[in-house]
Coordinates of C-alpha atoms in Angstrom, one line a residue:
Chain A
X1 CA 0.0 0.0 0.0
X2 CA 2.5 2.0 1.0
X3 CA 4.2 1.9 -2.3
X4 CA 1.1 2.4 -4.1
X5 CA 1.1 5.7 -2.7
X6 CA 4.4 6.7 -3.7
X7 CA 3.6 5.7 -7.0
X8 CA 0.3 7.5 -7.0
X9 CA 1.5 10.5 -5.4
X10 CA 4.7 11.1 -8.1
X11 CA 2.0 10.5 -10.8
X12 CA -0.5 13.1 -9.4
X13 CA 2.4 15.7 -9.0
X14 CA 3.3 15.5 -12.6
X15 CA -0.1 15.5 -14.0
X16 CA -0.3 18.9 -11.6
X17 CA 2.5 20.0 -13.8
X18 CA 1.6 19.4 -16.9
X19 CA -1.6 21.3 -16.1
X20 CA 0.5 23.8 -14.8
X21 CA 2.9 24.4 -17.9
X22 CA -0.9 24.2 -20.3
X23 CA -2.0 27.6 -18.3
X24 CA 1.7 29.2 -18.5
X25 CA 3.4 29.0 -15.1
X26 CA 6.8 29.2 -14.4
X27 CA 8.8 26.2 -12.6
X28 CA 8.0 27.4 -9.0
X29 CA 3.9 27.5 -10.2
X30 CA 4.6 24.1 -11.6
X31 CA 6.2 22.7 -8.3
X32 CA 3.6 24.3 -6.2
X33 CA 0.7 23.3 -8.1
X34 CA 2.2 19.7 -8.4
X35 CA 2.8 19.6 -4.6
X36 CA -1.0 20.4 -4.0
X37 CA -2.5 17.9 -6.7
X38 CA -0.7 15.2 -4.8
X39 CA -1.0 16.3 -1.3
X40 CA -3.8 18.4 -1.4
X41 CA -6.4 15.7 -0.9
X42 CA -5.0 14.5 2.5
X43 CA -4.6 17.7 3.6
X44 CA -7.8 19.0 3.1
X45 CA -9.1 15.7 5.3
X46 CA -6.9 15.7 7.5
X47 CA -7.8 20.0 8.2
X48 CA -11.4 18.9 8.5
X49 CA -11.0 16.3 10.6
X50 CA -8.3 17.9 13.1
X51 CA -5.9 15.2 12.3
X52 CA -2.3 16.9 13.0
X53 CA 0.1 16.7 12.4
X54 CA -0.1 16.8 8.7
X55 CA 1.0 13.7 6.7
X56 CA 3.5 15.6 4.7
X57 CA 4.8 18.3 7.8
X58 CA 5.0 14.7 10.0
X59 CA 6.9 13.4 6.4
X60 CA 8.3 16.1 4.5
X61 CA 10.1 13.3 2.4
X62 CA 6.9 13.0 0.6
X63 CA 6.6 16.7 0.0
X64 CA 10.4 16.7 -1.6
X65 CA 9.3 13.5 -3.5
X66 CA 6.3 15.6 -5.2
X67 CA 8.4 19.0 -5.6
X68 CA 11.2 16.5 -7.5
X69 CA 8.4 14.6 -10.0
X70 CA 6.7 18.1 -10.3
X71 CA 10.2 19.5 -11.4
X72 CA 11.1 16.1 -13.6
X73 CA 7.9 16.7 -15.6
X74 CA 8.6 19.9 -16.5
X75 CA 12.0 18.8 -17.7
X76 CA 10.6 16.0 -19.4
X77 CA 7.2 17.5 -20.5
X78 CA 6.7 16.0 -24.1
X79 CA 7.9 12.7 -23.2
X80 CA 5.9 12.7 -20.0
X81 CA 2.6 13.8 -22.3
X82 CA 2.8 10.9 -24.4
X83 CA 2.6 8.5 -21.7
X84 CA -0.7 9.5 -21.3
X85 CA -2.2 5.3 -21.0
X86 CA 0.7 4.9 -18.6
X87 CA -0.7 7.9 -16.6
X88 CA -4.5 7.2 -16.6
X89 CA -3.5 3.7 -15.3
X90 CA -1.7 5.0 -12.5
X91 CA -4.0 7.6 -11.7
X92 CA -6.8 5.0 -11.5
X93 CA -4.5 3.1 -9.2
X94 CA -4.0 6.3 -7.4
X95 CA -7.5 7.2 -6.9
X96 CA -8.1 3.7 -5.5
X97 CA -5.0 4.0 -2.9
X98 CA -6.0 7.3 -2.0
X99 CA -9.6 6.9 -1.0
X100 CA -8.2 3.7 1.4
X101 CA -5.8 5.0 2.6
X102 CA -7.9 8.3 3.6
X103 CA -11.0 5.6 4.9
X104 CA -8.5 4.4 7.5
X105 CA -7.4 8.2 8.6
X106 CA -11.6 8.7 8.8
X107 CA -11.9 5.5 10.8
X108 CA -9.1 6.0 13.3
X109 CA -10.7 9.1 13.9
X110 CA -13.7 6.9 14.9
X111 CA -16.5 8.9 13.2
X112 CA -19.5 7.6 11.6
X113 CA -19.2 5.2 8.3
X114 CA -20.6 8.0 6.0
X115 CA -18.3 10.4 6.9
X116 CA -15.5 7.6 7.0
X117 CA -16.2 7.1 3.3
X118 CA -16.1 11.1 2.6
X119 CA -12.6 11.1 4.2
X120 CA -11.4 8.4 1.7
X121 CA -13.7 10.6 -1.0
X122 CA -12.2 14.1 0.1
X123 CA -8.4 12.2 -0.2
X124 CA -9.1 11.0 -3.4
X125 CA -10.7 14.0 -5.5
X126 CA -9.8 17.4 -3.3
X127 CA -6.3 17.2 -4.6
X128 CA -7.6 17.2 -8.4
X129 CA -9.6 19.9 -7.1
X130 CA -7.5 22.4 -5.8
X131 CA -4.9 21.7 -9.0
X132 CA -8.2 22.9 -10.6
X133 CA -8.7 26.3 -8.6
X134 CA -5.2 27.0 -8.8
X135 CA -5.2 27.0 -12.7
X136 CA -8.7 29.2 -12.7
X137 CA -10.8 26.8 -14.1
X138 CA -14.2 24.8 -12.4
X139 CA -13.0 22.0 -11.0
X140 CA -13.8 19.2 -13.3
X141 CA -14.9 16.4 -11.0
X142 CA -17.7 18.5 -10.6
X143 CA -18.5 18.3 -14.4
X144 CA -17.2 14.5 -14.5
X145 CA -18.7 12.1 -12.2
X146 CA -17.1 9.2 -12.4
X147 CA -13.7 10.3 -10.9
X148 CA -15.8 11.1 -7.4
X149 CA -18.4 8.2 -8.0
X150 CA -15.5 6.2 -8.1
X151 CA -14.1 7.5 -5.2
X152 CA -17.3 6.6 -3.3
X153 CA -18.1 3.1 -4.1
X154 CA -14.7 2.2 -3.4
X155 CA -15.0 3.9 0.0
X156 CA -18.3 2.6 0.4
X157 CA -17.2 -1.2 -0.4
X158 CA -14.0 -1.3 1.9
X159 CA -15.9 0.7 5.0
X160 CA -18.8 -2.1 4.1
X161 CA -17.2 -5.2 3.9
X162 CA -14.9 -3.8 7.4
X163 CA -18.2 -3.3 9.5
X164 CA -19.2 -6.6 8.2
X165 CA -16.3 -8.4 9.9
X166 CA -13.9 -9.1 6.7
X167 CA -10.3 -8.9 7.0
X168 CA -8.7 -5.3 6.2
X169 CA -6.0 -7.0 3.8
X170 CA -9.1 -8.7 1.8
X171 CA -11.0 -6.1 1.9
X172 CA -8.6 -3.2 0.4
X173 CA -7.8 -6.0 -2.3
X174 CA -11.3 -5.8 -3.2
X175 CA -11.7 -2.3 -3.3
X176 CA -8.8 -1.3 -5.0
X177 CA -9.3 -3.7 -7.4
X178 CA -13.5 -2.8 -8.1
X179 CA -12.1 1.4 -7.8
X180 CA -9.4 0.6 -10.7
X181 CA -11.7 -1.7 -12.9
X182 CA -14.3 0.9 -12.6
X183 CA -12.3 3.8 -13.1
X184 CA -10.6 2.3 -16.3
X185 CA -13.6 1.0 -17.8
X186 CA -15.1 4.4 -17.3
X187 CA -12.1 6.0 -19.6
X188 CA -11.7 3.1 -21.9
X189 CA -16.0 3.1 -22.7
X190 CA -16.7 6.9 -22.1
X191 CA -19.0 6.2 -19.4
X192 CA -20.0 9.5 -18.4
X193 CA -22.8 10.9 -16.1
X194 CA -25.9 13.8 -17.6
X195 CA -24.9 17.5 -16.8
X196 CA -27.3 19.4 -16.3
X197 CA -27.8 23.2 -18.3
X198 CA -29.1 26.4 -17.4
X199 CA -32.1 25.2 -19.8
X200 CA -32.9 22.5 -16.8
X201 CA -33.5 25.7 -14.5
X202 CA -35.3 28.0 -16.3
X203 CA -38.3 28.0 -19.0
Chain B
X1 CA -33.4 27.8 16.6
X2 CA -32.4 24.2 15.5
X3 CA -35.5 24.0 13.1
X4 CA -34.6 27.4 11.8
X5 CA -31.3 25.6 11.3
X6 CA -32.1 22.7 9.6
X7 CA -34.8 24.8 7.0
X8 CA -32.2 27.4 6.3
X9 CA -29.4 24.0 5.7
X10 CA -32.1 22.3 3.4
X11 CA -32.7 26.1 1.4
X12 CA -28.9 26.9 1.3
X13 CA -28.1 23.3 0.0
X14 CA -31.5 23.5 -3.1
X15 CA -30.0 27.1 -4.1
X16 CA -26.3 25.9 -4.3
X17 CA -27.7 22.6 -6.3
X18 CA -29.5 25.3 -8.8
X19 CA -26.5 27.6 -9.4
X20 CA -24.8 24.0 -10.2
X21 CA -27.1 22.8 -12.7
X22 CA -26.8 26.6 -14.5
X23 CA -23.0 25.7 -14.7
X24 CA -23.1 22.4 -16.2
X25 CA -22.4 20.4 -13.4
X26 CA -23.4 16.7 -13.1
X27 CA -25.5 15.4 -10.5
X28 CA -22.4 14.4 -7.7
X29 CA -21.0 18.4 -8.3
X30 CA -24.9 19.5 -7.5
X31 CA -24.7 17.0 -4.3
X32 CA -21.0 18.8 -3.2
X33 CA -21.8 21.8 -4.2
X34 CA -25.2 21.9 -2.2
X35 CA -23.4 20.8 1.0
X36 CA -20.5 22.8 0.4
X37 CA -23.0 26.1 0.3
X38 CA -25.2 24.8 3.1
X39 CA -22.0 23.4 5.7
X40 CA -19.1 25.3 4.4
X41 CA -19.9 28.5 6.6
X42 CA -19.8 26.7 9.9
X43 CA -16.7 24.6 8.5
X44 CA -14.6 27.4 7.5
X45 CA -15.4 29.2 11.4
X46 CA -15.0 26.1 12.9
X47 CA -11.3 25.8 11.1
X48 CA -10.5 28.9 11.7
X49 CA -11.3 29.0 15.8
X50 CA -10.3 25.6 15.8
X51 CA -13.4 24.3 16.9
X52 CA -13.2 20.1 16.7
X53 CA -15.1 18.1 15.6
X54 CA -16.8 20.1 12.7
X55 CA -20.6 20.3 12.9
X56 CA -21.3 18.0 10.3
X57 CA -18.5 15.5 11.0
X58 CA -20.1 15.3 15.0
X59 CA -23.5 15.1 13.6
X60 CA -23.6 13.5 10.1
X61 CA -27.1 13.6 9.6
X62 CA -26.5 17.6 9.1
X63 CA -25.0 16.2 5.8
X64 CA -26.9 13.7 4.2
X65 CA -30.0 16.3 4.7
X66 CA -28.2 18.4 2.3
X67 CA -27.1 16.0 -0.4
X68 CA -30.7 14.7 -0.4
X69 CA -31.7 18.7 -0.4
X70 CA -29.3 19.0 -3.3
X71 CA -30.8 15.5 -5.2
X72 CA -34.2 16.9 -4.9
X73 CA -33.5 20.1 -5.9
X74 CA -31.9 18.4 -9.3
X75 CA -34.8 16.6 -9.9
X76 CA -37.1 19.2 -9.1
X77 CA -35.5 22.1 -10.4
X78 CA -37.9 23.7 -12.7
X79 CA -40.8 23.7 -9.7
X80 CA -37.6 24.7 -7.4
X81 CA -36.5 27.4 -9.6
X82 CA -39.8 29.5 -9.9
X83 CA -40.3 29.0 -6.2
X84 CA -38.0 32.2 -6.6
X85 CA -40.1 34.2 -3.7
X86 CA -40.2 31.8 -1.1
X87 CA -36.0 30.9 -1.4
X88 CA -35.1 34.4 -0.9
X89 CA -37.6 34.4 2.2
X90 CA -36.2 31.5 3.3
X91 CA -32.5 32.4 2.8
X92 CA -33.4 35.6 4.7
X93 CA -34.0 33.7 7.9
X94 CA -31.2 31.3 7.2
X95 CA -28.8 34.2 7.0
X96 CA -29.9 35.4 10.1
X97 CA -30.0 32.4 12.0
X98 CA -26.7 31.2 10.9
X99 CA -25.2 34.6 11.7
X100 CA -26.4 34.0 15.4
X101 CA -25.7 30.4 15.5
X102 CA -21.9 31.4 14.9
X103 CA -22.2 34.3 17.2
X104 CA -22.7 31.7 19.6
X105 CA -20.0 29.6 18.8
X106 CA -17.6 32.1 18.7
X107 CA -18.4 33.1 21.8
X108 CA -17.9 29.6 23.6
X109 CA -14.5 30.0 22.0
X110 CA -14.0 32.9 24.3
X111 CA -12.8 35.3 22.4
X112 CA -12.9 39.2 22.0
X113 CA -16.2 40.5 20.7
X114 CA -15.1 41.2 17.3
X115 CA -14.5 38.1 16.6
X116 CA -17.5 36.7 18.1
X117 CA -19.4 39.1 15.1
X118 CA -16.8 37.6 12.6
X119 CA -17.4 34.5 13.0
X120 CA -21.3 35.1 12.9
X121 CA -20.4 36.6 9.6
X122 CA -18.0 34.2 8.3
X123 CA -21.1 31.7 9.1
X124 CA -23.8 33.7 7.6
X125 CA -22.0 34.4 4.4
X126 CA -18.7 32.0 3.5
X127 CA -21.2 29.1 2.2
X128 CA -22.2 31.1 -0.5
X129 CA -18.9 32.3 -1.1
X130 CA -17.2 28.8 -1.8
X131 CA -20.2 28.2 -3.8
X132 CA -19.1 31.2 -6.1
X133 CA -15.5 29.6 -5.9
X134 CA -16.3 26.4 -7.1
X135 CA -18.5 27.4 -9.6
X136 CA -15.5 29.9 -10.8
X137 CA -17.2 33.3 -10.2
X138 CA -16.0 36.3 -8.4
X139 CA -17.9 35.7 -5.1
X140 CA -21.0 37.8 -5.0
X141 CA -20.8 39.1 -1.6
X142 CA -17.8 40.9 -2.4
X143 CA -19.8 42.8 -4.9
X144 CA -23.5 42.9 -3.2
X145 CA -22.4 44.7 -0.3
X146 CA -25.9 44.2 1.9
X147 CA -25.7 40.5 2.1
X148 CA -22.6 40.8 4.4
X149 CA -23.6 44.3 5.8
X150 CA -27.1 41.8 7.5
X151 CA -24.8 39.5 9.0
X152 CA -22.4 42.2 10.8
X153 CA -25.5 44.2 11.5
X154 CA -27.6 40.8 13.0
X155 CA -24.4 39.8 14.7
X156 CA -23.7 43.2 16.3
X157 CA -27.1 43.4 17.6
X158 CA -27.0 40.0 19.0
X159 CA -23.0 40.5 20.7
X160 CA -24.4 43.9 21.9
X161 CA -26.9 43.0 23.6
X162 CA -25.8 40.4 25.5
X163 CA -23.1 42.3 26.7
X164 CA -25.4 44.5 28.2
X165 CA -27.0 41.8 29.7
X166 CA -29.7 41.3 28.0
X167 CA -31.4 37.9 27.7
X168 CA -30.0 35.3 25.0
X169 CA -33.6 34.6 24.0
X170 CA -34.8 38.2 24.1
X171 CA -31.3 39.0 22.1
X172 CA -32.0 36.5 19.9
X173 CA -35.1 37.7 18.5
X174 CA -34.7 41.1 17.9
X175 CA -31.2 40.5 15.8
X176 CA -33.3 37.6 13.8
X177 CA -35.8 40.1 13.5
X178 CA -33.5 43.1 12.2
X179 CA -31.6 40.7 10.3
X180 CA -34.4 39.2 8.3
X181 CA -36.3 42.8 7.7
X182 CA -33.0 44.2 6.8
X183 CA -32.1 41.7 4.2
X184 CA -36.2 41.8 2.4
X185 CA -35.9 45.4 2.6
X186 CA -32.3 45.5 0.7
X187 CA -34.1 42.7 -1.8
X188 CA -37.6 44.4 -2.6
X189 CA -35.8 47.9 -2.5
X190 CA -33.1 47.1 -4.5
X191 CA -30.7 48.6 -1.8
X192 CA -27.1 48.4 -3.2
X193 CA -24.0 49.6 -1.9
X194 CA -21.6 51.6 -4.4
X195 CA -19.3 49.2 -6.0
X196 CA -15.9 50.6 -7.0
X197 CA -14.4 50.6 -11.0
X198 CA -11.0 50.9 -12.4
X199 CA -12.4 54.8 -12.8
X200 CA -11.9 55.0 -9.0
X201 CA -8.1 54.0 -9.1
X202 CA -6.5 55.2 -12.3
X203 CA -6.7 58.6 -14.0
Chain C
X1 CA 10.2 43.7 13.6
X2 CA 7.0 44.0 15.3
X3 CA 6.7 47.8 13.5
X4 CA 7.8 46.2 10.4
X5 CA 5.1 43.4 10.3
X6 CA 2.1 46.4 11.4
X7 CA 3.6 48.3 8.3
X8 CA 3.5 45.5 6.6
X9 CA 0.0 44.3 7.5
X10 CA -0.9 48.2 6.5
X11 CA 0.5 47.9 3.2
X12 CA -1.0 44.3 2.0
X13 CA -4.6 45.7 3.4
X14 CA -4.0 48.3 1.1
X15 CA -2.9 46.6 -2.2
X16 CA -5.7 44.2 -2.0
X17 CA -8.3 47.2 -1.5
X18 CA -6.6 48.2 -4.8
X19 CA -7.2 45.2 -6.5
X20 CA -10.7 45.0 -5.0
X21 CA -11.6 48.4 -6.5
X22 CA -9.9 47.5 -9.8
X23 CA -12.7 44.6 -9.8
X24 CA -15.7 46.5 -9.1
X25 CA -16.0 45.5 -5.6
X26 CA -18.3 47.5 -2.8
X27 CA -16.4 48.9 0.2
X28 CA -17.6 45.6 2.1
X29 CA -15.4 43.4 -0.4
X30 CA -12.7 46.3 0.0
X31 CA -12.0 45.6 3.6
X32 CA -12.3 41.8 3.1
X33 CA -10.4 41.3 0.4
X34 CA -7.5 43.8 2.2
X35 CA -7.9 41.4 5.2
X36 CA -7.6 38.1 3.4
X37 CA -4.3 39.8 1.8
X38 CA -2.9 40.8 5.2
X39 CA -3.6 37.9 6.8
X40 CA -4.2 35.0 4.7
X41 CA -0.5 34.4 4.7
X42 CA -0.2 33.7 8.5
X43 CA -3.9 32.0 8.8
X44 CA -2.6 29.3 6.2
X45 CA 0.2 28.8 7.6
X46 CA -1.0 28.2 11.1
X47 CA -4.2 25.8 9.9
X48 CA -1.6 23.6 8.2
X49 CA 0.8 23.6 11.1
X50 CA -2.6 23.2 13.8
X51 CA -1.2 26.2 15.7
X52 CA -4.1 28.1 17.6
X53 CA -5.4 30.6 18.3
X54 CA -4.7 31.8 14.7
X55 CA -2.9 35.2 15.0
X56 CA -5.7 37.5 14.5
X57 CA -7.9 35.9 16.6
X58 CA -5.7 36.0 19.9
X59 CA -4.9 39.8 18.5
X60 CA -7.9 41.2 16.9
X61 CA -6.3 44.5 17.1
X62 CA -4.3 43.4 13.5
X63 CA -7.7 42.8 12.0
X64 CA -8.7 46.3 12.8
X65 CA -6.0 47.8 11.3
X66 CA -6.4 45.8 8.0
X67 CA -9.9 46.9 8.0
X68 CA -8.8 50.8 8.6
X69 CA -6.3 50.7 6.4
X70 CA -8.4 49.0 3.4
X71 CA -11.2 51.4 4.0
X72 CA -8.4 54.2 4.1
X73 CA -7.1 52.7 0.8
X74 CA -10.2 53.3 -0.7
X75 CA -11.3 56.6 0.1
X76 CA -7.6 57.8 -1.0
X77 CA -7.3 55.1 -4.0
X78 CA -6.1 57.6 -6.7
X79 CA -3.3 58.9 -4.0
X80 CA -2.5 55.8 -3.1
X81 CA -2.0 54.2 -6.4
X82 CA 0.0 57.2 -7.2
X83 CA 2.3 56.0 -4.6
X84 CA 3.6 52.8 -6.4
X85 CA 7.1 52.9 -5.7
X86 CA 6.2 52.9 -1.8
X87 CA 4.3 50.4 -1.9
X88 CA 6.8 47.8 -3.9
X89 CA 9.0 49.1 -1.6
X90 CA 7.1 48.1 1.5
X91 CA 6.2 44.9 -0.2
X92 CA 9.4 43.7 -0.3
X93 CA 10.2 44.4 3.1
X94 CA 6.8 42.7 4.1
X95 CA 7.6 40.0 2.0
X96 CA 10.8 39.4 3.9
X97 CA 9.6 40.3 7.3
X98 CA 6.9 37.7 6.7
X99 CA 8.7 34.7 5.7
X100 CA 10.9 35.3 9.0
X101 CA 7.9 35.5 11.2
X102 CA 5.9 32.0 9.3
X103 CA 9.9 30.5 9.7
X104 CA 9.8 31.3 13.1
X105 CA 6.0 30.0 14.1
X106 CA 7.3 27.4 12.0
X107 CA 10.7 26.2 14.2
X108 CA 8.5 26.7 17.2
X109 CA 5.9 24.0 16.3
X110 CA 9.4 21.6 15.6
X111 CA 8.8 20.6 12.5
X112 CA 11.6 20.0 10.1
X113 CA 13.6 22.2 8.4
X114 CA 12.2 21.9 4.7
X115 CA 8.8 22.2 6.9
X116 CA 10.0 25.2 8.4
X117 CA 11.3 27.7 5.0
X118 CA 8.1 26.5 3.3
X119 CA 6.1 27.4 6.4
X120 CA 8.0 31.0 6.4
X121 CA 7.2 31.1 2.2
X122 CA 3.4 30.5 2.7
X123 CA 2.9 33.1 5.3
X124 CA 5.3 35.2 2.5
X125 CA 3.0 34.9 -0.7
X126 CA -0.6 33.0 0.5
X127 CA -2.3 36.2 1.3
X128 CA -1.7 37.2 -2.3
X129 CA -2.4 34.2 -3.6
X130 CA -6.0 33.9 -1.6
X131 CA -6.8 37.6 -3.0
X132 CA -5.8 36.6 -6.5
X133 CA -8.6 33.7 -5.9
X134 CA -11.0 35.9 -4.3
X135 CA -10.4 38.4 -7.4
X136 CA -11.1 35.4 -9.6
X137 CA -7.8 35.2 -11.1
X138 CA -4.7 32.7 -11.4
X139 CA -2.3 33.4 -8.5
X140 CA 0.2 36.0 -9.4
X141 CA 2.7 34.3 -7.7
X142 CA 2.4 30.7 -10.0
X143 CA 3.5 32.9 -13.3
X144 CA 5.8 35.4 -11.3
X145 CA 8.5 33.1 -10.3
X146 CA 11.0 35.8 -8.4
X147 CA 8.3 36.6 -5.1
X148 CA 8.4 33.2 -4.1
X149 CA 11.6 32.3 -4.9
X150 CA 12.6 35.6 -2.6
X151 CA 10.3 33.9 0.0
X152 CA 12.1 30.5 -0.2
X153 CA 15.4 32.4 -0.7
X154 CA 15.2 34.6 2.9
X155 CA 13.6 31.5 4.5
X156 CA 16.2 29.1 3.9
X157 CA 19.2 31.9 4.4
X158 CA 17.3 32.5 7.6
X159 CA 16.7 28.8 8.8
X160 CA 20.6 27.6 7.2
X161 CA 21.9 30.8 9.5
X162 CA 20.4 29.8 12.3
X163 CA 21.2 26.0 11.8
X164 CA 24.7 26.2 11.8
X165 CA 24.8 28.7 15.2
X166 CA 24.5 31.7 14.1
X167 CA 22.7 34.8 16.6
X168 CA 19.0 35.0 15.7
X169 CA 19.4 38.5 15.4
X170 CA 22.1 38.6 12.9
X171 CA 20.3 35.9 11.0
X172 CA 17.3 38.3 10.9
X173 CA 19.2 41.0 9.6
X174 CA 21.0 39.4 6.7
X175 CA 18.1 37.4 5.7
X176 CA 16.3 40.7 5.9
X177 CA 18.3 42.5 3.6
X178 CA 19.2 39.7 0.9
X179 CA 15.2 38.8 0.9
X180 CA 14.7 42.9 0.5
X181 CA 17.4 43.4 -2.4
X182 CA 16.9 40.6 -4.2
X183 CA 12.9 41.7 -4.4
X184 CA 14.0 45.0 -5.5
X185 CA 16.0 44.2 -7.8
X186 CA 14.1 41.8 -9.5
X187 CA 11.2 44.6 -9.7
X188 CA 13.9 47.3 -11.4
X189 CA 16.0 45.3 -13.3
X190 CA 12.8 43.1 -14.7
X191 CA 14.2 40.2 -13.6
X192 CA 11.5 36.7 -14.5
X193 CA 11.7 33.2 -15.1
X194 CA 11.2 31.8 -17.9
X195 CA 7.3 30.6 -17.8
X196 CA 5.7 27.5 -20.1
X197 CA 3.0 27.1 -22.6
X198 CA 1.0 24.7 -24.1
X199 CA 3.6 24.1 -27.1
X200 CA 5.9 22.8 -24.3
X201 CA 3.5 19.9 -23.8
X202 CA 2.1 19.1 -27.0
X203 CA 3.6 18.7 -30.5

């Protein structure tokens, strides 16, 4: 797990970078805004929960680990953007680790299983989210569902499948693997959720 | 007071879910976006005194009532929309109430009476304003002065007269009171503050 | 120090009651938004690191002035935004008098040192960064490489100084300075870094 979540965060922090270099920033926005779309998530949990220290000011290894990939990216930009199956892969694998990983943060916090499964949710998406703020645009898991829907059922499945007495190594293999299949089939098949239009609203 | 609460959570989370759908959300960004508008308020006071746990992470049903809100409002949103009159009524009270609600948490924070108003304010007014955010807009109380001018005016009131020693229930009613006249008055009369242009700074 | 962090606090309040104008805001979103640039630095800081009471909340006095001196800023905005080269002179020694101050709240909480320069860099360039937000724009600071590298620059001069022995005092001083020229400098002489487009990622 552990190493799923180096992997997941290097990937998040160059994606954050390539966004970054898209909307014209200079290396420090690119570090910066690479640092928060792979940290971002657990740190906006971890603030709402009152969960301190943070992971990365208890870690900052993993903060130096994100500022180097968000750095490497930028170095290696074209090369980096033609990976792009590599990088949906890991980011499935990502979202998956993520929303465990922040589940068990939620639960050793010992609050209720709803918001147990936001915690895992909020790890998962928030990072994507602030990358998206930063660059001035709407963040697009609001437009895209299936990156937060995602999120959710594979919160939902390992905080079930816990409170129904199955082992914790079983049931993150479950749910990582249900959160990648889901996330990949979702890319691969163009699954995508109605949005809605100001012509919904009004008449 | 708590009913008060949970009408003004339900209207805050139906008009965030409407200025959603306008933007082209899908239905999970109507669902965050309605809870964000509803609970962000109270979350961003509660960070910012420090105040743990958060509202809604202490008393979860505070949250699912306002993705189910949001849901409804999605389904609903035609009826919803042209229920115009009876939303800004009901954010009128909400505003009010969640300015004195914050009043009162502030204050169990012990902390100077400025800030006990502040954070009534920040209450009354910072769910609408990360709606704005996420929805990418300059946030509209920065440029519709009276929204934020009710919730220093209802929290003042309130703060004041309490520190004259005036009963909470008494205290209480006269700020809802003000609060909620003052904000129909500003919407039926069109009050507006003067905004300021680039006229105002250059030559 | 203490004077140079209340002129300091005077002068942000005032640049972000500039902006505000410059985007149509009422005097309401004035004050706020000269606040948020003020302070926004320092609250940021302190969320991340868990260390309450935030700042302005143990000393509501700094709100006041932000408030003053944004309100002051507008009533005088054609005077004051004649006064340019003040105010980029100020800037720069708030800049630096900042990032000492976050390094310092930062050392105290006994974090690491990477922890701590980053934690003197937010307090440094956050409050600009939350007005950019609030003003609906991309954060100056993630195209405008030089006023955070100055910020990471005086922080780690400041935290290296101390490191190896040296008298907090005479840290202060040097960091100070090299923070203040190399600001000024990079304002007269031009000085930028090179930023990216979207040619750098695609072919």
């Amino acid at each position: 797990m552990h190493t799923l979540y180096l992997i997941a965060i290097v990937a998040e922090a160059m994606s954050g970078a390539l966004m970054g270099m898209r909307r014209g920033m200079d290396r420090f926005g690119l570090a910066l805004v690479g640092a928060v779309t792979a940290l971002g998530g657990g740190t906006v949990r971890d603030v709402l929960l009152g969960h301190y220290p943070l992971g990365w000011i208890a870690h900052p290894e993993y903060l130096v680990i994100t500022l180097v990939a968000a750095t490497v990216a930028s170095w290696a930009a074209r090369h980096v953007a033609r990976m792009r199956a590599l990088f949906v892969t890991v980011d499935a694998i990502g979202l998956a680790a993520f929303t465990i990983i922040g589940c068990d943060v939620g639960a050793s916090a010992g609050t209720a299983p709803i918001i147990v499964v936001l915690a895992g949710a909020i790890t998962g998406v928030c990072g994507g989210m602030l990358r998206d703020l930063l660059c001035n645009e709407m963040p697009l898991i609001l437009r895209e569902e299936l990156y937060a829907s995602v999120a959710f059922v594979t919160g939902t499945l390992y905080v079930g499948m816990q409170s129904l007495g199955i082992d914790a190594g079983f049931a993150t293999l479950v749910a990582m693997a249900a959160g990648f299949s889901m996330r990949m089939l979702a890319v691969r098949l163009g699954w995508k959720m109605r949005t809605f239009g100001a012509a919904d609203v009004e008449h």
